[in-house]
Short mmCIF file of C-alpha atoms (C1' of nucleotides) in Angstrom, two decimals:
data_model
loop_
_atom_site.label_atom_id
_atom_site.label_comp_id
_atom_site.label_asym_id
_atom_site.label_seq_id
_atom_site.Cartn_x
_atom_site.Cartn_y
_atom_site.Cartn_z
CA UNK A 1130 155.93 136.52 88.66
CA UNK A 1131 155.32 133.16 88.31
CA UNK A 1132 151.29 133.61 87.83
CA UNK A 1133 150.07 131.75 84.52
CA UNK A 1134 147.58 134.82 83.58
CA UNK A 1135 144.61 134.49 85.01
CA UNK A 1136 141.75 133.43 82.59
CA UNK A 1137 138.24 135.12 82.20
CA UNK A 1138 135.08 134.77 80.82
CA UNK A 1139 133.59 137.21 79.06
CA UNK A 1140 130.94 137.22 81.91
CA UNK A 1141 133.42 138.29 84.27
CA UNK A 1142 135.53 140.64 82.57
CA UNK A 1143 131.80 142.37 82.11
CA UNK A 1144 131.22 142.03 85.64
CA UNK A 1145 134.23 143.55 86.51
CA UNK A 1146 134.55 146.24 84.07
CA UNK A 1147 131.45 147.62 83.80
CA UNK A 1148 130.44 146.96 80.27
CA UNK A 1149 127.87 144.48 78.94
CA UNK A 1150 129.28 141.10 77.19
CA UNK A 1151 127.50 143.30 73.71
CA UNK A 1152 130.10 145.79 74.75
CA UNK A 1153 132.99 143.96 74.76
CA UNK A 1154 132.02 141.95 71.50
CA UNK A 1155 131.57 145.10 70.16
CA UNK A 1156 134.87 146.83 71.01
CA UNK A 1157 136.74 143.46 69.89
CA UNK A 1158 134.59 144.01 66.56
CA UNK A 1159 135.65 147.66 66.47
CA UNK A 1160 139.21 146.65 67.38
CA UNK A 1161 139.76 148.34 70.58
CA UNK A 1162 142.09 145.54 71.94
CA UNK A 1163 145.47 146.26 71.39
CA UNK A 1164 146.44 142.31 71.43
CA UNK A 1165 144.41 140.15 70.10
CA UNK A 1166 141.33 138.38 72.37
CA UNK A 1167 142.37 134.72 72.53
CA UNK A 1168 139.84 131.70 72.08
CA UNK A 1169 139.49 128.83 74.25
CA UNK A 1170 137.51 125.55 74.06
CA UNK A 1171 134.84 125.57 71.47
CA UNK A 1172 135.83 129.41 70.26
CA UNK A 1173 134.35 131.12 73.69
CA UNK A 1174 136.61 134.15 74.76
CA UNK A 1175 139.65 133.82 76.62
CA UNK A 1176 140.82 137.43 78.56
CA UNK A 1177 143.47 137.75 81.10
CA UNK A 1178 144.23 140.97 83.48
CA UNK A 1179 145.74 142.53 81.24
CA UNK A 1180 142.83 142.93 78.89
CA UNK A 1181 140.64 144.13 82.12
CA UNK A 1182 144.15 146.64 82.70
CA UNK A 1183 143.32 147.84 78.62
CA UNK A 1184 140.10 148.07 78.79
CA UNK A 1185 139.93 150.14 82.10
CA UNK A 1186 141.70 152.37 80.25
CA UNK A 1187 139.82 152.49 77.58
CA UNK A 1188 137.01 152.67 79.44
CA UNK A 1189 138.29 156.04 80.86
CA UNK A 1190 139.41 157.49 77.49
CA UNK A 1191 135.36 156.88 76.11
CA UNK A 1192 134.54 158.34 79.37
CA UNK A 1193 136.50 161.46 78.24
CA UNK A 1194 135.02 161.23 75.09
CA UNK A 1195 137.78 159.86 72.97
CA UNK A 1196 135.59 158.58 70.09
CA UNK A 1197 135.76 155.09 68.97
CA UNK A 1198 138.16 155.21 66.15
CA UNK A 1199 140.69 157.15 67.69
CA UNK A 1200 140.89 154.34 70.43
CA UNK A 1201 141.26 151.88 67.74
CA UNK A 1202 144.24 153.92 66.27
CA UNK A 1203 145.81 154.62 69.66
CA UNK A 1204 145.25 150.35 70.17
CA UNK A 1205 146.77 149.92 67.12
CA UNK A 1206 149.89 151.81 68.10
CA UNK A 1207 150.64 149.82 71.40
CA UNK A 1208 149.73 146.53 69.32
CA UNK A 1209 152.53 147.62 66.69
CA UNK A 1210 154.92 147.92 69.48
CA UNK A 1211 157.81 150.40 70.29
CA UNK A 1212 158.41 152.71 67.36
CA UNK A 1213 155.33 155.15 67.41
CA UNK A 1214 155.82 157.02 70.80
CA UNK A 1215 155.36 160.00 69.53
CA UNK A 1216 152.30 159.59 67.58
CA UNK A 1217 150.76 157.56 70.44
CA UNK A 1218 151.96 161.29 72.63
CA UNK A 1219 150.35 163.31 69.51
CA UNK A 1220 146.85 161.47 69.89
CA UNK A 1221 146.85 161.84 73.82
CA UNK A 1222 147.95 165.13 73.84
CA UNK A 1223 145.12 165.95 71.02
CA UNK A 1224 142.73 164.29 73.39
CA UNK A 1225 144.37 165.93 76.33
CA UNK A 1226 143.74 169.36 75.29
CA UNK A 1227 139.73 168.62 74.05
CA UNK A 1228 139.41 167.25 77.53
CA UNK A 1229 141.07 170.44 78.94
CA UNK A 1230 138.67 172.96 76.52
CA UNK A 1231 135.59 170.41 77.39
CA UNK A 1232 135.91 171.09 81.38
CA UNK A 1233 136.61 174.74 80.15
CA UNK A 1234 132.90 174.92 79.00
CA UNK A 1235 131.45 172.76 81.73
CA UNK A 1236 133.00 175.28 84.08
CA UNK A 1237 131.52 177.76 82.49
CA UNK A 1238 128.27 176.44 81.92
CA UNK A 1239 128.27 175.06 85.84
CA UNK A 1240 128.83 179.20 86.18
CA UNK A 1241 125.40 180.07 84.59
CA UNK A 1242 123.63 177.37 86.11
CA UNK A 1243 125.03 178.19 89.43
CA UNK A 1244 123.54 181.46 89.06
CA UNK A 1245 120.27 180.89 87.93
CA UNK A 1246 120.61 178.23 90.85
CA UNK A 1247 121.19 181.77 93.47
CA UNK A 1248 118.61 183.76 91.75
CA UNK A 1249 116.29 181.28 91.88
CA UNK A 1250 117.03 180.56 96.08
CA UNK A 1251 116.74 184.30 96.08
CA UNK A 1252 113.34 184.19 94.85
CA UNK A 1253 112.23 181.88 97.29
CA UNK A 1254 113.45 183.77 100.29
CA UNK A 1255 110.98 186.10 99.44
CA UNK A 1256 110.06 186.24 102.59
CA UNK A 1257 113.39 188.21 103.37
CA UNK A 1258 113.41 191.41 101.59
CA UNK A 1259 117.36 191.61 102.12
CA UNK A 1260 117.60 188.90 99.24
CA UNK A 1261 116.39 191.21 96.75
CA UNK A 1262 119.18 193.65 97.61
CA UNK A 1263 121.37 191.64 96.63
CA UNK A 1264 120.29 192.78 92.73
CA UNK A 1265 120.99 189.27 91.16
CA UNK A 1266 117.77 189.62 89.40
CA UNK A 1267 116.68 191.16 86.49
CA UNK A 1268 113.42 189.87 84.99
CA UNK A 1269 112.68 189.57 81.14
CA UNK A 1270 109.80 188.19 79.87
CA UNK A 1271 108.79 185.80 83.65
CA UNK A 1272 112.52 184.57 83.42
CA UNK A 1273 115.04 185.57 85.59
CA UNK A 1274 117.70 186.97 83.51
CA UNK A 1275 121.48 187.47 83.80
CA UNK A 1276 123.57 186.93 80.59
CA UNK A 1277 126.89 186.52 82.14
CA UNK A 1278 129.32 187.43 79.31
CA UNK A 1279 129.23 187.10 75.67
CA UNK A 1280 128.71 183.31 76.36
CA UNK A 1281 127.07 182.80 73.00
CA UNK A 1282 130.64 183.29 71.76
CA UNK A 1283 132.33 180.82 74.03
CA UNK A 1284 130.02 177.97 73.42
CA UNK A 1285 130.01 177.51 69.05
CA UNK A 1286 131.44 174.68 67.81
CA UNK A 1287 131.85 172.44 70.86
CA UNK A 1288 129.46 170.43 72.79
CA UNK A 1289 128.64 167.64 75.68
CA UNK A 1290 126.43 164.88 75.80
CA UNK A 1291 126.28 162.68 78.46
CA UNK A 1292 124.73 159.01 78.46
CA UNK A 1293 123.09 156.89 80.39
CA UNK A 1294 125.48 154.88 81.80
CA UNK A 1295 126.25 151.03 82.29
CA UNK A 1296 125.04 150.16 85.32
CA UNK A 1297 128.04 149.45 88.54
CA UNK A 1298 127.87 145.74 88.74
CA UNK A 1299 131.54 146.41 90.49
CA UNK A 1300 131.48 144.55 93.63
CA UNK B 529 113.18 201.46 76.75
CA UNK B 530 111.39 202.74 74.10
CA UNK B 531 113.21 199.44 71.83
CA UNK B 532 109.97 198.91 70.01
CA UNK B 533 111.72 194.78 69.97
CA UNK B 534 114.01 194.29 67.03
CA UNK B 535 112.62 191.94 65.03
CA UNK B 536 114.44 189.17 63.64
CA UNK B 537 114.80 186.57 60.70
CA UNK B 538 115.69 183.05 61.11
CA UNK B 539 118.36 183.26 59.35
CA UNK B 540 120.02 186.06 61.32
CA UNK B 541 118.96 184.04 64.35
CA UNK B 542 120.90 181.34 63.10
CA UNK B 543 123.60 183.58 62.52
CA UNK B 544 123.62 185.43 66.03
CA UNK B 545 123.43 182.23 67.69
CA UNK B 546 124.99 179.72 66.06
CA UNK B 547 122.53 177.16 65.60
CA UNK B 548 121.78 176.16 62.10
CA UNK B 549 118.21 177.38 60.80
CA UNK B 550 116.90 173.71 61.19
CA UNK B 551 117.93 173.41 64.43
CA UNK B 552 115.97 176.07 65.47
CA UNK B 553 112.81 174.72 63.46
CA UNK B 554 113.36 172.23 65.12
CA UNK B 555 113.91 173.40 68.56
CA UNK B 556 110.22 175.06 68.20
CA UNK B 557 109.06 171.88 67.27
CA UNK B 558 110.48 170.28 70.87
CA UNK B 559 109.07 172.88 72.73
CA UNK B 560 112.30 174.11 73.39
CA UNK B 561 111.02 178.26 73.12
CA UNK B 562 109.81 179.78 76.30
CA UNK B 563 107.20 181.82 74.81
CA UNK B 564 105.87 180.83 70.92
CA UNK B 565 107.79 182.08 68.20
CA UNK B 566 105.53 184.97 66.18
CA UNK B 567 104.76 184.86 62.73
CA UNK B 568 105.17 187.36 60.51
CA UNK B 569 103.86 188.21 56.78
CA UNK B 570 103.58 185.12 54.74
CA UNK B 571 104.08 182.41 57.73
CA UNK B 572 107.31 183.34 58.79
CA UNK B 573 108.94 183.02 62.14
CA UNK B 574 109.68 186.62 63.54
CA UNK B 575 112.34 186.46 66.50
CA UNK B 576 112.51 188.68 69.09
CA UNK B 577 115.75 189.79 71.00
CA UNK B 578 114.75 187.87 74.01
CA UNK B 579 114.00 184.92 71.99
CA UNK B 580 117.69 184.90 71.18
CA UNK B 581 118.69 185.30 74.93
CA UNK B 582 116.55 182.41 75.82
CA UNK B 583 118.16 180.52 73.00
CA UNK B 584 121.76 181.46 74.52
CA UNK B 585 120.50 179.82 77.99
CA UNK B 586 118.83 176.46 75.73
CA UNK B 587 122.53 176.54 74.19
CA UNK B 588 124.48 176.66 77.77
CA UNK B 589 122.46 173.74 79.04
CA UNK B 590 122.82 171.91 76.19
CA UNK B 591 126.10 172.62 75.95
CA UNK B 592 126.52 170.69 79.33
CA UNK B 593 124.53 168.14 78.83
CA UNK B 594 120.92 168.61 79.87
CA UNK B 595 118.39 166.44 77.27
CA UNK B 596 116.28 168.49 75.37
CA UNK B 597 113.51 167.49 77.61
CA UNK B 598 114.57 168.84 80.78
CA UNK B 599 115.06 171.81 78.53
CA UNK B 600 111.35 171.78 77.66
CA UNK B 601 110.01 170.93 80.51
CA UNK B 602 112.21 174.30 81.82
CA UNK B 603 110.66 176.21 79.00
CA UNK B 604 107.13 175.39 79.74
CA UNK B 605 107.72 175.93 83.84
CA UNK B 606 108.75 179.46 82.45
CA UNK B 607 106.02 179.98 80.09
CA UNK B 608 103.84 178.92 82.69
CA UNK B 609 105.03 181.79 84.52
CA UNK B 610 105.60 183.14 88.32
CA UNK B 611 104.62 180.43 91.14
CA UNK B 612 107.21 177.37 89.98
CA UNK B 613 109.65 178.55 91.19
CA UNK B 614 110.50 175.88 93.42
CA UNK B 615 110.45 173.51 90.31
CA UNK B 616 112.38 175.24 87.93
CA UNK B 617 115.61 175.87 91.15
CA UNK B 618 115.21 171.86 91.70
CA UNK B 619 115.35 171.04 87.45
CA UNK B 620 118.52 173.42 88.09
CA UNK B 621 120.01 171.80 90.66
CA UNK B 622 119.90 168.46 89.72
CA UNK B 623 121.52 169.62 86.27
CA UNK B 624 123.67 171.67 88.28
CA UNK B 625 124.39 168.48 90.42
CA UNK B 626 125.18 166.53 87.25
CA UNK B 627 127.21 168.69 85.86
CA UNK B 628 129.70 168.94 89.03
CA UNK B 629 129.99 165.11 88.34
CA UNK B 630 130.89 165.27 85.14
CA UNK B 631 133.68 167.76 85.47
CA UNK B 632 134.88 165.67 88.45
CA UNK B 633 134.93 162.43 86.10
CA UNK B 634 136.76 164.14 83.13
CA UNK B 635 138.85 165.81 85.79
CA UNK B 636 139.97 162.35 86.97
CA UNK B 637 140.33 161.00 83.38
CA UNK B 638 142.26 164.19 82.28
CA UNK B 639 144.52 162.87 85.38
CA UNK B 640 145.10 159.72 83.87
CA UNK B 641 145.73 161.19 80.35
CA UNK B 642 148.20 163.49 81.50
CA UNK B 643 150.34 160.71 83.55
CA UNK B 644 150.19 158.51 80.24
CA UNK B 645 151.76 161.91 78.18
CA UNK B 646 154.21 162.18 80.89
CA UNK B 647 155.32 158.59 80.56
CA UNK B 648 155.49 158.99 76.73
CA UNK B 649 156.96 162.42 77.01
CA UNK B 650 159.76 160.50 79.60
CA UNK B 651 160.21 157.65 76.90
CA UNK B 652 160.77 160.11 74.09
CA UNK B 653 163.66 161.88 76.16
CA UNK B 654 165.52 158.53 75.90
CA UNK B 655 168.81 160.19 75.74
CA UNK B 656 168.69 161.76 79.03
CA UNK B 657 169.02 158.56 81.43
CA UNK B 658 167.37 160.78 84.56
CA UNK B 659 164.25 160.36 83.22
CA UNK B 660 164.02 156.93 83.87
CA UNK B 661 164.78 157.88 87.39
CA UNK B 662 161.56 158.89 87.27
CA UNK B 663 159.73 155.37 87.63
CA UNK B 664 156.85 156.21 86.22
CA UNK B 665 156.31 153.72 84.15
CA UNK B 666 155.58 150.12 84.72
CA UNK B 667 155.34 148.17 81.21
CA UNK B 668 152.84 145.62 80.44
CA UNK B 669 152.51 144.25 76.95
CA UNK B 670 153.82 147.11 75.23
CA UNK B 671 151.94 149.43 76.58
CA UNK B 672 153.58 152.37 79.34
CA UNK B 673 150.94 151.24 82.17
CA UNK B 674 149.82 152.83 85.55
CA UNK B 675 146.40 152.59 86.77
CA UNK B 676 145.84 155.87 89.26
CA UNK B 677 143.66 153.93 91.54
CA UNK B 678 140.69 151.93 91.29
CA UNK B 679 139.48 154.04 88.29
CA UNK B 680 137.19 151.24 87.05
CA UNK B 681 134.17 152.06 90.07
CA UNK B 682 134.72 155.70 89.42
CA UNK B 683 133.68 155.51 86.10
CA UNK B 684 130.95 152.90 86.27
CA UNK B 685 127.41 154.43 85.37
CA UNK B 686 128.48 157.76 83.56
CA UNK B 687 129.91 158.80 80.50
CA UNK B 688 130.47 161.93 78.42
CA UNK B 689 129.93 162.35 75.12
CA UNK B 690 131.06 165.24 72.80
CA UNK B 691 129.43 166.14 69.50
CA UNK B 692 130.66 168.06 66.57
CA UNK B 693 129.34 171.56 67.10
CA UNK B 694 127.64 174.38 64.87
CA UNK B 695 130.15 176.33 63.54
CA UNK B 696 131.11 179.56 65.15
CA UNK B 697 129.08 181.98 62.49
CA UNK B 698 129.61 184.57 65.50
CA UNK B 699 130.94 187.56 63.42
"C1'" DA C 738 117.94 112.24 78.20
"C1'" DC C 739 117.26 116.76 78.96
"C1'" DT C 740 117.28 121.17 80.73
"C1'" DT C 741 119.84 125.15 81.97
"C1'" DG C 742 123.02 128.67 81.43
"C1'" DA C 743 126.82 130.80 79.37
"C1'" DC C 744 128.65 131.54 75.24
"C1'" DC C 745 128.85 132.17 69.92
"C1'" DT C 746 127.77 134.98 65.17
"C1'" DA C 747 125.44 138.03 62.06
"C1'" DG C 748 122.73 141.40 61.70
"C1'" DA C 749 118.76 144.40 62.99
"C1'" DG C 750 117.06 147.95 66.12
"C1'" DT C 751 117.41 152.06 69.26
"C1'" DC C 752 118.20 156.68 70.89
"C1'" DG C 753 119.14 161.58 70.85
"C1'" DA C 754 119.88 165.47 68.34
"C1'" DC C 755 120.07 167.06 64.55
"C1'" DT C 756 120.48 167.52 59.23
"C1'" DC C 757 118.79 167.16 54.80
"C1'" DT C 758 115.35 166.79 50.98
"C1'" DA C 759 111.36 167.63 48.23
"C1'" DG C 760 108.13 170.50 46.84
"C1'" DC C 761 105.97 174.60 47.84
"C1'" DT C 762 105.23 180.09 48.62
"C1'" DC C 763 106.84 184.66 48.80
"C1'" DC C 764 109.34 188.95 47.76
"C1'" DT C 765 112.66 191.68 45.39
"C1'" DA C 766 115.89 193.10 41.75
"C1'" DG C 767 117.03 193.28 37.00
"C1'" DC D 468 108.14 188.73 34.00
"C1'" DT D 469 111.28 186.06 35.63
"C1'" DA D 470 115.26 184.33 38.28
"C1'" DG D 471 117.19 184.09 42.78
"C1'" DG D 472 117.11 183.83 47.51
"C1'" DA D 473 114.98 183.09 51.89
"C1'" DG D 474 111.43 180.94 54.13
"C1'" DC D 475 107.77 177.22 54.89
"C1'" DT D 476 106.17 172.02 56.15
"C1'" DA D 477 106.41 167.11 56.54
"C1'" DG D 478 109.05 163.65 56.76
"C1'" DA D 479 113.25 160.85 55.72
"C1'" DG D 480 118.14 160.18 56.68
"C1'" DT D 481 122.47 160.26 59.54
"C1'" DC D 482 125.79 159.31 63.12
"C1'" DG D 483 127.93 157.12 67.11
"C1'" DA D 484 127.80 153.74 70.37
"C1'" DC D 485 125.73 150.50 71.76
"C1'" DT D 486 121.82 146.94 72.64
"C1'" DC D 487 119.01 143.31 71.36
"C1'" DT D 488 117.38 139.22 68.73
"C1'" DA D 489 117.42 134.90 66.37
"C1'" DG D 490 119.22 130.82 65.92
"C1'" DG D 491 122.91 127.82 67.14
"C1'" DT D 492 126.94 125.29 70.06
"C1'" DC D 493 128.66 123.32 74.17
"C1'" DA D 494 129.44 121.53 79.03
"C1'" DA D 495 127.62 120.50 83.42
"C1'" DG D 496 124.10 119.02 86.52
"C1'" DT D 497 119.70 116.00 87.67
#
DNA sequence: ACTTGACCTAGAGTCGACTCTAGCTCCTAG
DNA sequence: CTAGGAGCTAGAGTCGACTCTAGGTCAAGT
């Protein structure tokens, strides 16, 4: 109760989140922070645990793929302060359901690779004729082929990209 | 059998598939096709049926993630035909690999999501006092807070992106 | 006194995957 | 014979989320 918030650098709120020092200059920029970073001596950044509490979360809605703005609105809710619980449940339950659709796709992407992945290990058991009774296979043009549903369907209009990621410096 | 291979138009490419006409310009640019696009009278690109199922496997891994040069370097272990096998199942596995990952890791955020819209869905049902009961919430600067674990190393060193998509020209 | 290292700002650069533009050629319908 | 529509190429532009650079301040250690 009685602990006077805990001060960090920007060094070590990097270390211990994960992102670069850019990072967090840039999310302050973008206005991610939902209260406002305090200064210290000679204007260098002053967080406390509660930042590294805001930003793990934010860190988990960009890992979600919440874009950039749409953190900034949901930080400017909290910062504004009781009032706007429902719109803060709106936004999160809009993000919700794209993560809900997103693992939808991977799923079903994961089910087509997975395939290939068994036709392929098929293949290479050639030396087992069983395998081939199996019937997973059915060749077009040197490429194993198995078009499992009208998947072309299923995937317009959404898509994932992942990124290279910043690199574990978590002790 | 006798299908003497339906031959198709970008455009109607573009509209089977979903991609837009430039990105399949420039997919053949990237290497992206399995087998070269023909030409037909005049210069133009003449798509094949196959060329559109190969396109609906390029649109399932990118859909989940894989660069577009993994894609090509799939394409040209296919072009290259029979005998790489063993490459083309480990380029699938490690996607397939990835791609477990990433569902686990927006699995784990979609866990945190849906324990924030709980809290705010407890909050908004102020007038009924049992929700309270509830404890799910823990406050800290205005903000409903509960971290669900150490989150922070789970999410070091991957993140997911989502793009707008093509639009869903599927008829 | 001076070097080192962490920090600061403003702004430029990067990367992946497209998307768009300019300026051209065809073919077909009126 | 001409206007429209679809296609072509080369190359420039865009977008999001950072990342990096230049040029500077400041405090501590030797």
């Amino acid at each position: 109760m009685a602990e006077v918030t805990t001060s960090l650098s920007i060094g070590q709120v990097a270390e211990r989140t994960g992102l670069s020092v850019h990072a967090l200059r840039f999310y302050e920029r973008e206005g991610l922070f939902a209260n406002p970073v305090q200064r210290g001596s000679s204007g260098r950044r002053v967080y406390g645990e509660d930042d590294v509490e805001w930003l793990t979360i934010c860190i988990i809605l960009r890992a979600s793929g919440m874009p950039l703005p749409a953190i900034r609105r949901y930080a400017e809710l909290v910062s504004e302060g009781a009032g706007n619980e429902k719109e803060r449940l709106n936004l999160l339950r809009q993000h919700q359901e794209r993560v809900n659709i997103q693992i939808g796709q991977l799923t079903q992407s994961l089910d087509l690779i997975t395939f290939k992945v068994g036709v392929y290990e098929d293949i290479l058991s050639e030396g087992d004729p069983t395998a081939c009774l199996t019937g997973r296979q059915q060749l077009s043009f040197g490429e194993p082929e198995g078009d499992v549903g009208g998947v072309v369907a299923m995937f317009a209009g959404l898509d994932v990209e992942q990124e290279v990621g910043v690199d574990s410096r978590v002790s």
